[in-house]
């Protein structure tokens, strides 16, 4: 068969882009070569609807072993008692939890999207806001921290069935215990969506949600540094408290309801090639080096935050506990959109982001989100954070000067030569 140069040339172009730019999108990372290699294998050819040992197709004995390995490794990573590794993405993992725990129209309570929450936590544009009655808590205008008092008051008033903690753009740790306390008071389940900080939780560097939150979901491609995908976990399997029945009318343990919600509830065949790559990534997390990686992420985020503050940038909550920071650019007379577009020209990639109580539309925004997991994977340390913040500042302070931006781009490209990416790929 002739090689499809049209596609592979574009993939090569994308590799070059990744190699030469500074990647600061907080939700991105670079997997190891073997994680990518596992994805590009014959496991993609196999249909395996169902679960290991209980499939609807023949010939599943090998993918059963792959999926079981992924599950067992993931359980070890988080000291969980049960895991489902089939969700195709983080959004799918959340869909499955909602499907397992809620009836259409039930009340849910999540962090407002405009305050750092995620679309799947109740946004009207998303299944979660369309099918359930979504209510929100926010962050304090003064501190930028989750307003737990508002969360508690709202929970007591509306009595949600599910409280969701976790965020896409929140730089501080969570008080899971406090959220569980009010959930118990009002009869709600708590779901922690740890898509962003999962790698830092796995390494014990942030609070552990598992003893306080009934259900934990995550993506696998952010700080966990695995392939693009989702997972659902329980440390303590519990009887479902609302007496929700499975399709056959039986009340089941939560793990069984969640399995049924993933398949046949909302997905068909699992992506066994991606599950193989998840298994590889979980093996890497359990192996040597990942703990040091987590520590370096935190050290880099701290150094980056300091470098921005020293240049007069306004950080929401004045800093970070995790891998990211949210910067309000209003005192610099820039919008998030302008900043993102200008930095793109200099091969520095990040995203515009609404800041809490933003007066601009989500298409413009007043802020940017800066994350360090990807550049930490590239091998950068605290000293490099100062250089990166300097390059960002130089670009933003000369946002209309194409000559300076071109100079920064050349600087960025030569700076990144020090941090080889996938040298094996030539
Ligand atoms: C908190 C949170 N949950 C869920 C998701 C959705 O993950 P995916 O894009 O894999 O569907 C994201 C993605 O950014 C996220 O930040």
Tab-separated table of C-alpha atoms and ligand atoms in Angstrom:
chain	number	residue	atom	x	y	z
A	1	UNK	CA	0.000	0.000	0.000
A	2	UNK	CA	1.280	3.475	-0.822
A	3	UNK	CA	2.158	5.662	2.149
A	4	UNK	CA	-0.336	8.468	2.655
A	5	UNK	CA	2.147	11.306	2.470
A	6	UNK	CA	-0.545	13.919	2.647
A	7	UNK	CA	-1.451	12.886	6.199
A	8	UNK	CA	2.022	11.881	7.374
A	9	UNK	CA	3.548	15.116	6.117
A	10	UNK	CA	1.041	17.006	8.234
A	11	UNK	CA	1.836	14.840	11.277
A	12	UNK	CA	5.525	15.617	10.705
A	13	UNK	CA	4.667	19.314	10.578
A	14	UNK	CA	2.848	18.978	13.900
A	15	UNK	CA	5.913	17.243	15.414
A	16	UNK	CA	8.063	20.170	14.275
A	17	UNK	CA	5.588	22.626	15.793
A	18	UNK	CA	5.659	20.782	19.108
A	19	UNK	CA	9.459	20.593	19.066
A	20	UNK	CA	10.119	24.263	18.410
A	21	UNK	CA	7.466	25.963	20.506
A	22	UNK	CA	6.983	26.578	24.222
A	23	UNK	CA	3.883	24.632	25.259
A	24	UNK	CA	2.035	26.198	28.168
A	25	UNK	CA	-1.494	24.897	27.676
A	26	UNK	CA	-2.237	23.580	31.164
A	27	UNK	CA	-4.188	20.574	29.896
A	28	UNK	CA	-1.491	19.329	27.518
A	29	UNK	CA	1.575	17.188	27.945
A	30	UNK	CA	4.020	15.041	25.961
A	31	UNK	CA	3.573	11.302	26.407
A	32	UNK	CA	6.519	8.980	26.317
A	33	UNK	CA	7.344	7.352	22.994
A	34	UNK	CA	6.139	3.971	24.283
A	35	UNK	CA	2.734	5.418	25.227
A	36	UNK	CA	2.367	6.597	21.614
A	37	UNK	CA	3.707	3.322	20.270
A	38	UNK	CA	1.093	1.347	22.229
A	39	UNK	CA	-1.616	3.451	20.600
A	40	UNK	CA	-0.414	2.772	17.091
A	41	UNK	CA	-0.830	-1.007	17.327
A	42	UNK	CA	-3.053	-3.895	16.285
A	43	UNK	CA	-5.068	-3.462	19.486
A	44	UNK	CA	-7.040	-0.862	17.479
A	45	UNK	CA	-8.415	-3.685	15.322
A	46	UNK	CA	-10.217	-5.464	18.132
A	47	UNK	CA	-13.868	-5.132	19.088
A	48	UNK	CA	-14.333	-5.856	22.786
A	49	UNK	CA	-17.735	-4.601	23.922
A	50	UNK	CA	-18.151	-5.544	27.550
A	51	UNK	CA	-15.493	-6.051	30.223
A	52	UNK	CA	-12.606	-8.497	30.733
A	53	UNK	CA	-14.058	-11.998	31.003
A	54	UNK	CA	-17.536	-10.769	29.953
A	55	UNK	CA	-17.298	-9.685	26.327
A	56	UNK	CA	-19.817	-9.801	23.528
A	57	UNK	CA	-17.187	-10.872	20.974
A	58	UNK	CA	-14.795	-13.775	20.629
A	59	UNK	CA	-11.029	-13.429	20.492
A	60	UNK	CA	-10.845	-11.062	23.446
A	61	UNK	CA	-8.466	-13.113	25.581
A	62	UNK	CA	-5.473	-10.876	24.883
A	63	UNK	CA	-7.229	-7.517	25.150
A	64	UNK	CA	-8.741	-8.850	28.381
A	65	UNK	CA	-5.204	-9.123	29.727
A	66	UNK	CA	-4.345	-5.629	28.493
A	67	UNK	CA	-7.425	-4.050	30.033
A	68	UNK	CA	-7.006	-5.941	33.313
A	69	UNK	CA	-3.403	-4.758	33.512
A	70	UNK	CA	-4.519	-1.152	32.958
A	71	UNK	CA	-7.169	-1.475	35.678
A	72	UNK	CA	-4.826	-3.086	38.200
A	73	UNK	CA	-2.073	-0.524	37.596
A	74	UNK	CA	-4.515	2.374	37.870
A	75	UNK	CA	-5.896	1.024	41.154
A	76	UNK	CA	-2.344	0.948	42.489
A	77	UNK	CA	-1.624	4.514	41.312
A	78	UNK	CA	-4.485	5.942	43.371
A	79	UNK	CA	-4.940	3.251	46.005
A	80	UNK	CA	-8.419	2.663	44.556
A	81	UNK	CA	-10.507	-0.462	44.926
A	82	UNK	CA	-12.221	-0.230	41.545
A	83	UNK	CA	-11.542	1.454	38.217
A	84	UNK	CA	-13.025	1.693	34.741
A	85	UNK	CA	-10.506	2.558	32.029
A	86	UNK	CA	-12.897	2.596	29.066
A	87	UNK	CA	-14.177	6.198	28.880
A	88	UNK	CA	-12.971	7.656	25.592
A	89	UNK	CA	-12.371	11.034	27.237
A	90	UNK	CA	-12.774	13.006	30.439
A	91	UNK	CA	-16.154	14.265	29.276
A	92	UNK	CA	-17.309	10.668	28.677
A	93	UNK	CA	-16.205	9.689	32.188
A	94	UNK	CA	-18.390	12.452	33.587
A	95	UNK	CA	-21.332	11.474	31.355
A	96	UNK	CA	-21.105	7.949	32.756
A	97	UNK	CA	-21.161	9.154	36.374
A	98	UNK	CA	-24.210	11.332	35.730
A	99	UNK	CA	-25.937	8.476	33.931
A	100	UNK	CA	-25.189	6.091	36.795
A	101	UNK	CA	-26.157	8.421	39.645
A	102	UNK	CA	-28.862	10.748	38.398
A	103	UNK	CA	-32.229	10.854	36.747
A	104	UNK	CA	-32.916	13.524	34.115
A	105	UNK	CA	-33.895	16.743	35.851
A	106	UNK	CA	-32.030	15.972	39.090
A	107	UNK	CA	-30.156	18.857	40.674
A	108	UNK	CA	-26.390	19.120	40.417
A	109	UNK	CA	-23.999	21.660	41.924
A	110	UNK	CA	-20.667	22.461	40.304
A	111	UNK	CA	-18.080	25.219	39.982
A	112	UNK	CA	-19.252	27.846	37.500
A	113	UNK	CA	-17.529	27.604	34.120
A	114	UNK	CA	-16.791	31.326	34.227
A	115	UNK	CA	-14.971	30.832	37.568
A	116	UNK	CA	-12.756	27.987	36.376
A	117	UNK	CA	-15.196	25.060	36.198
A	118	UNK	CA	-15.627	22.680	33.279
A	119	UNK	CA	-18.350	22.483	30.624
A	120	UNK	CA	-19.375	19.042	31.842
A	121	UNK	CA	-20.121	20.345	35.337
A	122	UNK	CA	-23.467	21.851	34.345
A	123	UNK	CA	-22.929	24.335	31.519
A	124	UNK	CA	-26.179	25.015	29.610
A	125	UNK	CA	-24.268	24.301	26.380
A	126	UNK	CA	-23.395	20.788	27.548
A	127	UNK	CA	-25.303	17.523	28.212
A	128	UNK	CA	-24.857	18.202	31.924
A	129	UNK	CA	-26.772	21.475	31.790
A	130	UNK	CA	-29.311	20.266	29.249
A	131	UNK	CA	-30.354	17.097	31.083
A	132	UNK	CA	-29.980	18.082	34.737
A	133	UNK	CA	-30.943	21.130	36.772
A	134	UNK	CA	-27.560	22.768	37.187
A	135	UNK	CA	-26.633	25.127	39.999
A	136	UNK	CA	-23.253	26.675	40.622
A	137	UNK	CA	-20.869	27.865	43.259
A	138	UNK	CA	-18.024	30.265	42.567
A	139	UNK	CA	-14.862	31.779	43.909
A	140	UNK	CA	-14.536	34.750	46.228
A	141	UNK	CA	-14.044	38.091	44.493
A	142	UNK	CA	-11.485	39.106	47.110
A	143	UNK	CA	-9.370	35.972	47.395
A	144	UNK	CA	-10.004	34.041	44.180
A	145	UNK	CA	-10.473	30.922	46.343
A	146	UNK	CA	-13.480	28.608	46.127
A	147	UNK	CA	-16.235	30.213	48.179
A	148	UNK	CA	-17.045	27.223	50.395
A	149	UNK	CA	-19.627	29.197	52.348
A	150	UNK	CA	-21.516	29.918	49.145
A	151	UNK	CA	-21.179	26.274	48.143
A	152	UNK	CA	-22.584	25.140	51.498
A	153	UNK	CA	-25.418	27.672	51.488
A	154	UNK	CA	-26.403	26.714	47.928
A	155	UNK	CA	-26.268	23.011	48.760
A	156	UNK	CA	-28.515	23.543	51.782
A	157	UNK	CA	-31.007	25.538	49.741
A	158	UNK	CA	-31.258	23.448	46.591
A	159	UNK	CA	-30.386	20.013	48.007
A	160	UNK	CA	-28.535	18.662	44.951
A	161	UNK	CA	-28.184	14.963	44.247
A	162	UNK	CA	-24.593	15.451	43.127
A	163	UNK	CA	-21.918	17.972	44.097
A	164	UNK	CA	-19.018	18.219	41.667
A	165	UNK	CA	-15.609	19.483	42.668
A	166	UNK	CA	-12.706	19.970	40.322
A	167	UNK	CA	-11.893	22.567	37.701
A	168	UNK	CA	-10.135	23.451	34.478
A	169	UNK	CA	-8.721	26.775	35.555
A	170	UNK	CA	-8.263	26.858	39.319
A	171	UNK	CA	-4.779	27.133	40.745
A	172	UNK	CA	-5.469	26.106	44.353
A	173	UNK	CA	-6.029	22.826	46.171
A	174	UNK	CA	-9.476	21.622	47.262
A	175	UNK	CA	-11.028	21.043	50.683
A	176	UNK	CA	-12.688	17.750	49.799
A	177	UNK	CA	-13.513	16.987	53.440
A	178	UNK	CA	-15.534	20.159	53.796
A	179	UNK	CA	-17.492	19.445	50.607
A	180	UNK	CA	-18.248	15.910	51.776
A	181	UNK	CA	-19.525	17.211	55.109
A	182	UNK	CA	-22.197	19.380	53.486
A	183	UNK	CA	-22.984	16.626	50.972
A	184	UNK	CA	-23.712	14.231	53.848
A	185	UNK	CA	-25.874	16.872	55.452
A	186	UNK	CA	-28.054	17.355	52.342
A	187	UNK	CA	-27.937	13.794	51.009
A	188	UNK	CA	-25.751	14.358	47.963
A	189	UNK	CA	-23.023	12.322	46.344
A	190	UNK	CA	-19.676	14.005	45.703
A	191	UNK	CA	-17.776	13.553	42.469
A	192	UNK	CA	-14.230	14.857	42.175
A	193	UNK	CA	-13.122	15.528	38.616
A	194	UNK	CA	-9.341	15.552	39.004
A	195	UNK	CA	-8.618	15.816	35.257
A	196	UNK	CA	-6.110	18.606	35.804
A	197	UNK	CA	-4.208	17.812	39.017
A	198	UNK	CA	-4.417	13.979	38.824
A	199	UNK	CA	-0.653	13.511	38.439
A	200	UNK	CA	-0.011	15.659	41.501
A	201	UNK	CA	-2.603	13.730	43.510
A	202	UNK	CA	-1.090	10.418	42.343
A	203	UNK	CA	2.261	11.554	43.716
A	204	UNK	CA	0.790	12.713	47.031
A	205	UNK	CA	1.627	16.367	46.365
A	206	UNK	CA	-1.962	17.602	46.652
A	207	UNK	CA	-4.893	16.646	48.876
A	208	UNK	CA	-6.278	13.169	48.281
A	209	UNK	CA	-9.961	13.286	47.251
A	210	UNK	CA	-10.563	9.537	47.423
A	211	UNK	CA	-11.590	9.163	51.059
A	212	UNK	CA	-14.009	12.081	50.873
A	213	UNK	CA	-15.469	11.928	47.377
A	214	UNK	CA	-17.698	9.012	46.469
A	215	UNK	CA	-16.541	8.943	42.855
A	216	UNK	CA	-13.403	10.257	41.163
A	217	UNK	CA	-13.058	10.896	37.428
A	218	UNK	CA	-10.082	12.083	35.426
A	219	UNK	CA	-8.571	12.467	32.030
A	220	UNK	CA	-5.382	10.522	31.384
A	221	UNK	CA	-3.615	12.979	29.080
A	222	UNK	CA	-2.892	15.949	31.309
A	223	UNK	CA	-0.645	15.664	34.380
A	224	UNK	CA	-0.933	11.844	34.226
A	225	UNK	CA	1.011	12.070	30.937
A	226	UNK	CA	-0.882	9.251	29.272
A	227	UNK	CA	-2.856	8.968	26.045
A	228	UNK	CA	-5.976	11.058	25.457
A	229	UNK	CA	-8.743	9.389	27.465
A	230	UNK	CA	-10.860	9.149	30.612
A	231	UNK	CA	-11.076	7.011	33.749
A	232	UNK	CA	-13.462	6.524	36.674
A	233	UNK	CA	-12.375	5.294	40.103
A	234	UNK	CA	-13.664	4.404	43.551
A	235	UNK	CA	-11.649	3.816	46.681
A	236	UNK	CA	-14.682	2.671	48.628
A	237	UNK	CA	-17.355	0.890	46.639
A	238	UNK	CA	-20.707	1.829	48.120
A	239	UNK	CA	-24.353	0.944	47.704
A	240	UNK	CA	-26.039	3.548	45.630
A	241	UNK	CA	-27.921	5.657	48.126
A	242	UNK	CA	-30.743	6.795	45.878
A	243	UNK	CA	-31.826	3.274	45.118
A	244	UNK	CA	-31.302	3.853	41.410
A	245	UNK	CA	-31.961	0.623	39.598
A	246	UNK	CA	-29.922	-0.932	36.818
A	247	UNK	CA	-31.752	-1.586	33.512
A	248	UNK	CA	-33.011	-4.906	34.929
A	249	UNK	CA	-34.506	-3.249	37.999
A	250	UNK	CA	-31.834	-4.322	40.499
A	251	UNK	CA	-30.211	-2.041	43.065
A	252	UNK	CA	-26.468	-2.482	42.637
A	253	UNK	CA	-23.164	-1.441	44.146
A	254	UNK	CA	-21.787	1.774	42.660
A	255	UNK	CA	-19.032	0.017	40.721
A	256	UNK	CA	-21.586	-2.124	38.870
A	257	UNK	CA	-23.754	0.900	38.066
A	258	UNK	CA	-20.746	2.811	36.754
A	259	UNK	CA	-19.612	-0.104	34.590
A	260	UNK	CA	-23.127	-0.345	33.148
A	261	UNK	CA	-23.224	3.408	32.554
A	262	UNK	CA	-20.000	3.320	30.514
A	263	UNK	CA	-21.059	0.240	28.555
A	264	UNK	CA	-23.762	-0.224	27.386
A	265	UNK	CA	-24.929	3.090	28.842
A	266	UNK	CA	-23.087	5.528	26.644
A	267	UNK	CA	-20.278	3.896	24.705
A	268	UNK	CA	-19.845	0.939	22.404
A	269	UNK	CA	-16.536	-0.823	21.868
A	270	UNK	CA	-13.652	0.313	24.089
A	271	UNK	CA	-10.507	1.687	22.432
A	272	UNK	CA	-8.212	-1.179	23.409
A	273	UNK	CA	-5.190	0.448	21.752
A	274	UNK	CA	-5.724	3.515	23.938
A	275	UNK	CA	-6.299	1.290	26.968
A	276	UNK	CA	-2.954	-0.390	26.189
A	277	UNK	CA	-1.360	3.069	26.149
A	278	UNK	CA	-3.102	3.918	29.426
A	279	UNK	CA	-1.574	0.764	30.936
A	280	UNK	CA	1.873	1.885	29.777
A	281	UNK	CA	1.361	5.369	31.233
A	282	UNK	CA	0.141	3.966	34.579
A	283	UNK	CA	3.232	1.735	34.630
A	284	UNK	CA	5.379	4.831	34.141
A	285	UNK	CA	3.610	6.584	37.019
A	286	UNK	CA	4.298	3.592	39.273
A	287	UNK	CA	7.907	3.434	38.125
A	288	UNK	CA	10.875	5.610	38.951
A	289	UNK	CA	10.899	9.254	38.042
A	290	UNK	CA	7.257	10.232	38.191
A	291	UNK	CA	7.455	11.426	41.784
A	292	UNK	CA	10.344	13.696	40.811
A	293	UNK	CA	8.329	14.894	37.816
A	294	UNK	CA	5.419	15.886	40.083
A	295	UNK	CA	7.737	17.761	42.437
A	296	UNK	CA	9.351	19.579	39.527
A	297	UNK	CA	5.917	20.626	38.206
A	298	UNK	CA	5.138	22.262	41.549
A	299	UNK	CA	8.576	23.891	41.782
A	300	UNK	CA	8.267	25.193	38.224
A	301	UNK	CA	4.750	26.542	38.774
A	302	UNK	CA	5.956	28.363	41.896
A	303	UNK	CA	8.938	29.818	40.036
A	304	UNK	CA	6.780	30.833	37.076
A	305	UNK	CA	4.235	32.514	39.362
A	306	UNK	CA	7.024	34.442	41.090
A	307	UNK	CA	8.485	35.506	37.739
A	308	UNK	CA	5.117	36.885	36.601
A	309	UNK	CA	4.393	38.662	39.888
A	310	UNK	CA	7.823	40.320	39.781
A	311	UNK	CA	6.879	41.712	36.350
A	312	UNK	CA	3.673	43.235	37.675
A	313	UNK	CA	1.204	40.573	36.520
A	314	UNK	CA	-1.953	39.919	38.535
A	315	UNK	CA	-2.393	36.265	39.428
A	316	UNK	CA	-5.845	35.126	40.511
A	317	UNK	CA	-5.536	34.071	44.176
A	318	UNK	CA	-2.032	35.565	44.073
A	319	UNK	CA	-0.352	32.302	43.227
A	320	UNK	CA	-0.695	28.581	42.753
A	321	UNK	CA	-0.645	25.271	44.609
A	322	UNK	CA	-0.691	23.137	41.482
A	323	UNK	CA	0.532	23.100	37.896
A	324	UNK	CA	-1.191	26.203	36.555
A	325	UNK	CA	-1.898	29.863	37.120
A	326	UNK	CA	-4.561	32.204	35.886
A	327	UNK	CA	-3.390	35.708	34.994
A	328	UNK	CA	-5.665	38.751	34.817
A	329	UNK	CA	-4.266	40.996	32.076
A	330	UNK	CA	-6.480	44.005	32.648
A	331	UNK	CA	-3.753	46.010	34.367
A	332	UNK	CA	-1.610	45.385	31.270
A	333	UNK	CA	-4.311	46.681	28.927
A	334	UNK	CA	-4.481	43.420	27.037
A	335	UNK	CA	-7.290	40.942	26.450
A	336	UNK	CA	-6.779	37.202	26.681
A	337	UNK	CA	-7.550	36.903	22.969
A	338	UNK	CA	-4.919	39.435	21.946
A	339	UNK	CA	-2.363	37.809	24.276
A	340	UNK	CA	-3.012	34.313	22.935
A	341	UNK	CA	-2.839	35.442	19.305
A	342	UNK	CA	0.315	37.467	19.835
A	343	UNK	CA	2.084	34.677	21.737
A	344	UNK	CA	1.110	32.214	19.010
A	345	UNK	CA	3.114	34.315	16.557
A	346	UNK	CA	6.130	33.913	18.849
A	347	UNK	CA	5.578	30.127	19.046
A	348	UNK	CA	4.493	30.331	22.689
A	349	UNK	CA	1.245	28.422	23.056
A	350	UNK	CA	-1.310	29.001	25.797
A	351	UNK	CA	-4.996	29.793	25.979
A	352	UNK	CA	-7.073	32.814	26.705
A	353	UNK	CA	-9.225	32.232	29.766
A	354	UNK	CA	-12.035	34.019	31.531
A	355	UNK	CA	-11.017	35.314	34.945
A	356	UNK	CA	-13.543	35.287	37.803
A	357	UNK	CA	-16.100	38.110	37.381
A	358	UNK	CA	-14.787	38.797	33.886
A	359	UNK	CA	-16.410	41.701	32.075
A	360	UNK	CA	-15.438	40.349	28.651
A	361	UNK	CA	-17.021	37.595	26.566
A	362	UNK	CA	-15.603	34.038	26.613
A	363	UNK	CA	-14.344	34.682	23.059
A	364	UNK	CA	-12.251	37.627	24.228
A	365	UNK	CA	-11.654	37.202	28.003
A	366	UNK	CA	-9.447	39.223	30.335
A	367	UNK	CA	-6.986	36.490	31.146
A	368	UNK	CA	-4.640	33.730	30.156
A	369	UNK	CA	-4.062	30.314	31.713
A	370	UNK	CA	-0.449	29.192	32.004
A	371	UNK	CA	0.476	25.597	32.793
A	372	UNK	CA	3.875	23.995	33.268
A	373	UNK	CA	3.366	20.197	32.936
A	374	UNK	CA	4.436	20.042	29.275
A	375	UNK	CA	7.579	22.182	29.611
A	376	UNK	CA	8.467	20.239	32.759
A	377	UNK	CA	8.311	17.051	30.695
A	378	UNK	CA	10.655	18.738	28.211
A	379	UNK	CA	13.192	19.001	31.056
A	380	UNK	CA	12.850	22.588	32.188
A	381	UNK	CA	13.560	23.654	35.759
A	382	UNK	CA	12.971	26.753	37.902
A	383	UNK	CA	15.681	28.806	36.163
A	384	UNK	CA	14.014	28.202	32.802
A	385	UNK	CA	10.701	29.515	34.182
A	386	UNK	CA	12.308	32.923	34.599
A	387	UNK	CA	13.414	32.823	30.955
A	388	UNK	CA	9.977	31.716	29.710
A	389	UNK	CA	8.163	34.400	31.726
A	390	UNK	CA	10.637	36.948	30.333
A	391	UNK	CA	9.903	35.853	26.748
A	392	UNK	CA	6.146	36.063	27.390
A	393	UNK	CA	6.485	39.508	28.937
A	394	UNK	CA	8.632	40.778	26.081
A	395	UNK	CA	6.056	39.559	23.555
A	396	UNK	CA	3.050	40.961	25.388
A	397	UNK	CA	4.683	44.316	26.056
A	398	UNK	CA	5.394	44.604	22.324
A	399	UNK	CA	2.152	43.088	21.087
A	400	UNK	CA	1.933	45.381	18.055
A	401	UNK	CA	5.587	45.286	17.105
A	402	UNK	CA	6.018	42.532	14.532
A	403	UNK	CA	9.804	42.966	14.554
A	404	UNK	CA	10.112	42.256	18.281
A	405	UNK	CA	7.679	39.332	18.003
A	406	UNK	CA	9.780	37.831	15.196
A	407	UNK	CA	12.887	38.235	17.371
A	408	UNK	CA	11.188	36.454	20.264
A	409	UNK	CA	10.073	33.653	17.945
A	410	UNK	CA	13.672	33.102	16.837
A	411	UNK	CA	14.757	33.141	20.485
A	412	UNK	CA	12.040	30.632	21.413
A	413	UNK	CA	12.995	28.293	18.575
A	414	UNK	CA	16.685	28.288	19.506
A	415	UNK	CA	15.908	28.022	23.257
A	416	UNK	CA	13.840	24.891	22.607
A	417	UNK	CA	16.782	23.199	20.851
A	418	UNK	CA	18.067	22.428	24.368
A	419	UNK	CA	15.018	20.280	25.110
A	420	UNK	CA	14.833	17.521	22.507
A	421	UNK	CA	11.427	15.966	21.882
A	422	UNK	CA	11.159	12.421	20.521
A	423	UNK	CA	14.698	12.330	19.075
A	424	UNK	CA	14.005	8.693	18.103
A	425	UNK	CA	11.596	9.987	15.462
A	426	UNK	CA	14.458	11.657	13.602
B	1	LIG	C1	-11.892	19.344	34.732
B	1	LIG	C2	-12.067	18.709	33.397
B	1	LIG	N1	-12.940	17.701	33.262
B	1	LIG	C3	-13.157	17.112	32.082
B	1	LIG	C4	-12.463	17.492	30.948
B	1	LIG	C5	-12.807	16.861	29.640
B	1	LIG	O1	-11.848	16.052	29.140
B	1	LIG	P1	-11.867	15.648	27.592
B	1	LIG	O2	-11.439	16.845	26.833
B	1	LIG	O3	-10.929	14.493	27.533
B	1	LIG	O4	-13.266	15.236	27.253
B	1	LIG	C6	-11.513	18.511	31.044
B	1	LIG	C7	-10.770	18.922	29.849
B	1	LIG	O5	-10.152	19.910	29.740
B	1	LIG	C8	-11.316	19.143	32.306
B	1	LIG	O6	-10.459	20.152	32.431
